[in-house]
Amino acid sequence: MSEEQVLRKWRLILGGNENDGTGFQLTGLDEKMDDALEALYDSDRKGGLGASSPNVARWLGDIRTFFPNTVVQVMQKDALNRLNLTQMLFEKEMLENIEPDVHMVATLMTLSRVIPDKTKDTARAVVRKVVDELMRKLSQPTQQAIVGSLSRSTRNLRPKHNEINWAETIRRNLKHYQPSYKTIIPETKVGYGRKRSSLKDVILCLDQSGSMGASVVYSGIFGSVLASIPAVKTKMIVFDTAVADLTEELQDPVELLFGVQLGGGTDINAALTYCQQIVTRPDDTVMVLVTDLYEGGDQSGMRKRATELVAAGVQLIVLLALNDEGAPSYDHGNAQFLSNLGVPVFACTPDKFPDMMAAALSKQDVAQWAAKENLVLRK
């Protein structure tokens, strides 16, 4: 990198006026990039973006021109936090210029009850764009991991005659072909396993308090993918101080997400009590509780419900977060209690979730799986 390029880079990083120690003069496109950065990060000095939504919409268009999508998403998030632009999301012009991401969807979910009618369709289009992108990215690996895992776990190696999977049995026993008899001796018989509409039950129980926004978005996407797998019966429960069963919305993840109301308190005990009532096959049930474990309700009741679920045979897993940002602040006391019960407690990234569910559905030790994947178990 030449000296001029180095100076240009540092001038854009440091900003102008009293922050500028480079003496480098920006021109052309660089000057416009600097104006866009200054409007956000030096807003206290130059008035920033102001309260005018046309200015904000124009700025959103500018940054999409000057910077790659990954940078645009960071700047949009910073604008919401630093300049309190939440109210601007009510404006159709601003929504149309936003480069949507998971955090933007979480913000729209938070505001879903108060977004004006004139912008609701635009807000849904923003959410739909992110949902469709995530579905394309996550659907296939999730289905492959889970269907493959269920197939392996339900394969019957002592089948009755009418349960034999002849194609798989022949393939497995080709090494036992007897030339003199021109036939295969089937030392190992492979059956189709149990025949029923669903082999496993999955309950996704989501804390919809404000700090869990991105985790709820990803959980909603995975819930919709799981619901599309016939061998898995999936239920979606969300909670704050109340509990809502959104299972009927799993067919449309956009409607599901707009059914979530981020914010408010947390009553994990109430959520576990409801989930306990809908468990019908505890030995074949995986329950994923997505929460930071800060209990605003009955903590002793919450711990009792968790103990009862585990004792009944439910495979309980606690995800402190389901996003790309690592574990948030969480209640260490409750995490320790659950860990002592044998419940895995960790933060999971979206790319690891399919394999995590595959491990759980095939009754592997999820704590060992998490350790192997370098997902730190919390105590």
XYZ file of N, CA, C and O in Angstrom, residues 209-303:
380
model
N -38.177 -11.558 25.247
C -37.764 -10.283 25.828
C -36.851 -9.567 24.845
O -36.253 -10.176 23.958
N -36.729 -8.261 24.993
C -36.062 -7.433 23.991
C -34.647 -7.854 23.652
O -34.214 -7.758 22.504
N -33.902 -8.388 24.619
C -32.498 -8.733 24.385
C -32.330 -9.964 23.505
O -31.227 -10.251 23.050
N -33.411 -10.694 23.235
C -33.330 -11.961 22.511
C -33.743 -11.822 21.051
O -34.011 -12.822 20.384
N -33.781 -10.593 20.517
C -34.339 -10.344 19.195
C -33.796 -11.212 18.078
O -34.540 -11.912 17.393
N -32.478 -11.183 17.853
C -31.890 -11.958 16.758
C -32.092 -13.450 16.972
O -32.331 -14.202 16.017
N -32.036 -13.903 18.231
C -32.247 -15.320 18.530
C -33.656 -15.758 18.163
O -33.868 -16.869 17.659
N -34.633 -14.893 18.402
C -36.018 -15.220 18.065
C -36.187 -15.322 16.554
O -36.897 -16.203 16.051
N -35.535 -14.439 15.809
C -35.631 -14.489 14.341
C -35.103 -15.829 13.827
O -35.771 -16.528 13.058
N -33.915 -16.202 14.250
C -33.336 -17.463 13.793
C -34.172 -18.657 14.275
O -34.365 -19.629 13.532
N -34.673 -18.594 15.491
C -35.494 -19.694 16.009
C -36.768 -19.850 15.191
O -37.216 -20.976 14.922
N -37.358 -18.729 14.795
C -38.553 -18.791 13.963
C -38.281 -19.440 12.623
O -39.088 -20.243 12.124
N -37.146 -19.113 12.031
C -36.764 -19.717 10.745
C -36.574 -21.221 10.915
O -37.106 -22.036 10.142
N -35.806 -21.623 11.917
C -35.563 -23.053 12.127
C -36.852 -23.789 12.483
O -37.050 -24.937 12.088
N -37.732 -23.125 13.227
C -39.011 -23.747 13.551
C -39.821 -24.050 12.303
O -40.419 -25.133 12.179
N -39.825 -23.133 11.349
C -40.553 -23.345 10.100
C -39.938 -24.477 9.290
O -40.649 -25.265 8.655
N -38.597 -24.561 9.294
C -37.936 -25.648 8.569
C -38.267 -26.993 9.221
O -38.610 -27.970 8.540
N -38.198 -27.057 10.544
C -38.512 -28.301 11.249
C -39.951 -28.729 10.995
O -40.246 -29.921 10.852
N -40.858 -27.746 10.927
C -42.268 -28.058 10.698
C -42.500 -28.668 9.320
O -43.527 -29.320 9.098
N -41.563 -28.461 8.399
C -41.707 -29.009 7.049
C -41.216 -30.450 6.947
O -41.347 -31.078 5.901
N -40.659 -30.991 8.024
C -40.133 -32.360 8.033
C -41.191 -33.288 8.634
O -41.498 -33.192 9.827
N -41.788 -34.184 7.839
C -42.895 -35.014 8.339
C -42.533 -35.868 9.547
O -43.392 -36.145 10.392
N -41.282 -36.288 9.653
C -40.889 -37.174 10.749
C -40.750 -36.449 12.085
O -40.520 -37.084 13.117
N -40.887 -35.132 12.071
C -40.749 -34.338 13.294
C -42.033 -33.534 13.514
O -42.502 -32.841 12.610
N -42.583 -33.636 14.700
C -43.749 -32.828 15.074
C -43.248 -31.649 15.897
O -42.717 -31.830 16.996
N -43.395 -30.453 15.339
C -42.782 -29.259 15.932
C -43.826 -28.333 16.517
O -44.854 -28.061 15.883
N -43.554 -27.833 17.713
C -44.395 -26.814 18.338
C -43.538 -25.599 18.654
O -42.364 -25.730 19.020
N -44.121 -24.418 18.501
C -43.412 -23.158 18.747
C -44.140 -22.385 19.847
O -45.297 -21.986 19.677
N -43.448 -22.186 20.959
C -44.005 -21.466 22.100
C -43.143 -20.227 22.355
O -41.909 -20.331 22.390
N -43.762 -19.070 22.507
C -43.021 -17.846 22.850
C -43.580 -17.299 24.158
O -44.749 -17.515 24.496
N -42.720 -16.606 24.878
C -43.175 -16.102 26.174
C -42.447 -14.833 26.564
O -41.315 -14.579 26.155
N -43.145 -14.007 27.333
C -42.538 -12.937 28.130
C -43.127 -13.129 29.523
O -42.789 -14.078 30.197
N -44.064 -12.246 29.949
C -44.785 -12.526 31.188
C -46.024 -13.368 30.909
O -46.665 -13.859 31.832
N -46.373 -13.514 29.634
C -47.455 -14.394 29.196
C -46.875 -15.426 28.238
O -45.741 -15.293 27.769
N -47.658 -16.433 27.919
C -47.214 -17.511 27.043
C -48.140 -17.579 25.832
O -49.362 -17.503 25.975
N -47.549 -17.700 24.632
C -48.349 -17.802 23.407
C -47.864 -19.003 22.597
O -46.666 -19.208 22.428
N -48.820 -19.784 22.101
C -48.523 -20.940 21.259
C -48.685 -20.504 19.800
O -49.804 -20.247 19.343
N -47.578 -20.417 19.068
C -47.597 -19.952 17.681
C -47.401 -21.107 16.697
O -47.019 -20.888 15.547
N -47.684 -22.318 17.135
C -47.484 -23.489 16.280
C -48.236 -23.366 14.963
O -47.721 -23.758 13.899
N -49.435 -22.809 14.994
C -50.246 -22.695 13.776
C -49.624 -21.758 12.753
O -49.983 -21.792 11.575
N -48.689 -20.905 13.184
C -48.066 -19.941 12.274
C -46.771 -20.464 11.649
O -46.130 -19.757 10.867
N -46.375 -21.690 11.986
C -45.094 -22.197 11.508
C -45.025 -22.326 9.992
O -43.932 -22.327 9.417
N -46.167 -22.448 9.325
C -46.162 -22.585 7.873
C -45.738 -21.295 7.177
O -45.307 -21.313 6.024
N -45.872 -20.170 7.856
C -45.492 -18.879 7.282
C -44.601 -18.145 8.287
O -45.103 -17.519 9.223
N -43.280 -18.230 8.129
C -42.378 -17.633 9.125
C -42.541 -16.121 9.279
O -42.261 -15.583 10.344
N -42.986 -15.423 8.216
C -43.202 -13.975 8.347
C -44.339 -13.700 9.317
O -44.236 -12.850 10.207
N -45.455 -14.416 9.152
C -46.570 -14.254 10.084
C -46.157 -14.662 11.489
O -46.574 -14.047 12.473
N -45.341 -15.705 11.574
C -44.848 -16.145 12.871
C -44.080 -15.025 13.564
O -44.326 -14.714 14.735
N -43.151 -14.396 12.842
C -42.335 -13.343 13.444
C -43.164 -12.129 13.810
O -42.900 -11.474 14.824
N -44.167 -11.812 13.001
C -45.019 -10.679 13.354
C -45.967 -11.025 14.505
O -46.579 -10.140 15.088
N -46.060 -12.316 14.827
C -46.834 -12.714 15.990
C -46.051 -12.609 17.282
O -46.608 -12.730 18.372
N -44.754 -12.390 17.165
C -43.891 -12.220 18.329
C -43.885 -10.746 18.737
O -43.802 -9.867 17.895
N -43.986 -10.494 20.029
C -43.917 -9.119 20.521
C -42.695 -8.976 21.417
O -42.721 -9.351 22.595
N -41.583 -8.517 20.838
C -40.354 -8.397 21.612
C -40.482 -7.311 22.669
O -41.077 -6.263 22.433
N -39.855 -7.562 23.805
C -39.881 -6.589 24.881
C -40.637 -7.145 26.080
O -41.207 -8.230 26.044
N -40.645 -6.398 27.175
C -41.388 -6.836 28.345
C -40.577 -7.724 29.260
O -39.377 -7.901 29.105
N -41.273 -8.314 30.233
C -40.604 -9.120 31.242
C -40.429 -10.563 30.814
O -40.594 -10.912 29.649
N -40.106 -11.414 31.797
C -39.803 -12.816 31.501
C -40.369 -13.708 32.594
O -40.078 -13.505 33.774
N -41.168 -14.691 32.210
C -41.696 -15.680 33.153
C -41.414 -17.068 32.591
O -42.241 -17.675 31.912
N -40.209 -17.563 32.864
C -39.801 -18.874 32.347
C -40.629 -19.969 32.989
O -40.973 -20.973 32.338
N -40.975 -19.794 34.250
C -41.766 -20.803 34.945
C -43.100 -21.038 34.231
O -43.517 -22.182 34.018
N -43.768 -19.955 33.839
C -45.055 -20.089 33.139
C -44.870 -20.817 31.810
O -45.692 -21.652 31.425
N -43.771 -20.511 31.097
C -43.517 -21.149 29.812
C -43.266 -22.642 29.980
O -43.805 -23.472 29.233
N -42.438 -23.009 30.968
C -42.151 -24.431 31.196
C -43.391 -25.181 31.668
O -43.595 -26.356 31.323
N -44.224 -24.514 32.447
C -45.475 -25.133 32.895
C -46.366 -25.461 31.707
O -46.938 -26.555 31.619
N -46.475 -24.522 30.760
C -47.278 -24.782 29.565
C -46.667 -25.910 28.738
O -47.376 -26.816 28.283
N -45.360 -25.855 28.530
C -44.693 -26.886 27.729
C -44.847 -28.262 28.359
O -45.027 -29.271 27.661
N -44.808 -28.311 29.676
C -44.971 -29.587 30.384
C -46.341 -30.198 30.071
O -46.471 -31.413 29.936
N -47.340 -29.350 29.898
C -48.696 -29.827 29.634
C -48.869 -30.377 28.225
O -49.756 -31.198 27.986
N -48.035 -29.928 27.287
C -48.212 -30.377 25.902
C -47.263 -31.511 25.526
O -47.274 -31.976 24.389
N -46.430 -31.951 26.465
C -45.560 -33.106 26.217
C -46.391 -34.379 26.335
O -47.011 -34.635 27.374
N -46.437 -35.149 25.264
C -47.187 -36.418 25.278
C -46.282 -37.637 25.196
O -46.677 -38.722 25.594
N -45.085 -37.468 24.676
C -44.132 -38.584 24.546
C -42.778 -38.116 25.062
O -41.881 -37.801 24.277
N -42.611 -38.032 26.361
C -41.387 -37.433 26.916
C -40.097 -38.082 26.434
O -39.109 -37.398 26.186
N -40.083 -39.399 26.269
C -38.860 -40.082 25.834
C -38.495 -39.759 24.391
O -37.347 -39.973 23.980
N -39.455 -39.275 23.623
C -39.211 -38.921 22.222
C -39.348 -37.420 21.993
O -39.651 -36.980 20.886
N -39.137 -36.618 23.025
C -39.309 -35.171 22.932
C -37.997 -34.440 23.188
O -37.316 -34.697 24.184
N -37.654 -33.562 22.282
C -36.525 -32.645 22.468
C -37.106 -31.253 22.669
O -37.872 -30.753 21.838
N -36.751 -30.617 23.768
C -37.228 -29.264 24.064
C -36.045 -28.319 24.084
O -35.099 -28.509 24.854
N -36.088 -27.311 23.223
C -35.025 -26.310 23.152
C -35.558 -25.013 23.742
O -36.476 -24.396 23.195
N -34.993 -24.625 24.871
C -35.384 -23.399 25.554
C -34.359 -22.319 25.223
O -33.182 -22.442 25.573
N -34.792 -21.270 24.518
C -33.894 -20.182 24.107
C -34.141 -19.000 25.032
O -35.151 -18.299 24.923
N -33.219 -18.761 25.952
C -33.402 -17.714 26.955
C -32.076 -17.394 27.625
O -31.164 -18.237 27.647
N -31.972 -16.186 28.183
C -30.787 -15.825 28.959
C -30.927 -16.213 30.427
O -30.061 -15.901 31.245
N -32.061 -16.881 30.764
C -32.307 -17.465 32.089
C -32.540 -16.444 33.195
O -32.563 -16.803 34.374
N -32.742 -15.170 32.844
C -33.131 -14.192 33.863
C -34.626 -14.359 34.126
O -35.455 -13.982 33.305
N -34.957 -14.950 35.262
C -36.339 -15.249 35.584
C -36.985 -14.106 36.337
O -36.523 -13.727 37.421
N -38.038 -13.538 35.760
C -38.771 -12.468 36.430
C -39.970 -12.976 37.191
O -40.661 -12.201 37.854
N -40.254 -14.282 37.067
C -41.391 -14.867 37.765
C -40.954 -15.679 38.963
O -40.182 -15.218 39.803
N -41.415 -16.915 39.026
C -41.162 -17.796 40.167
C -39.928 -18.646 39.873
O -40.004 -19.651 39.173
N -38.778 -18.264 40.433
C -37.551 -18.982 40.131
C -37.574 -20.407 40.677
O -37.156 -21.345 39.978
N -38.050 -20.589 41.896
C -38.099 -21.939 42.453
C -39.058 -22.813 41.652
O -38.799 -24.004 41.428
N -40.168 -22.225 41.194
C -41.103 -22.953 40.347
C -40.474 -23.327 39.018
O -40.665 -24.439 38.516
N -39.713 -22.395 38.444
C -39.027 -22.660 37.180
C -38.060 -23.828 37.324
O -38.032 -24.734 36.479
N -37.286 -23.834 38.386
C -36.333 -24.917 38.608
C -37.054 -26.245 38.840
O -36.598 -27.307 38.379
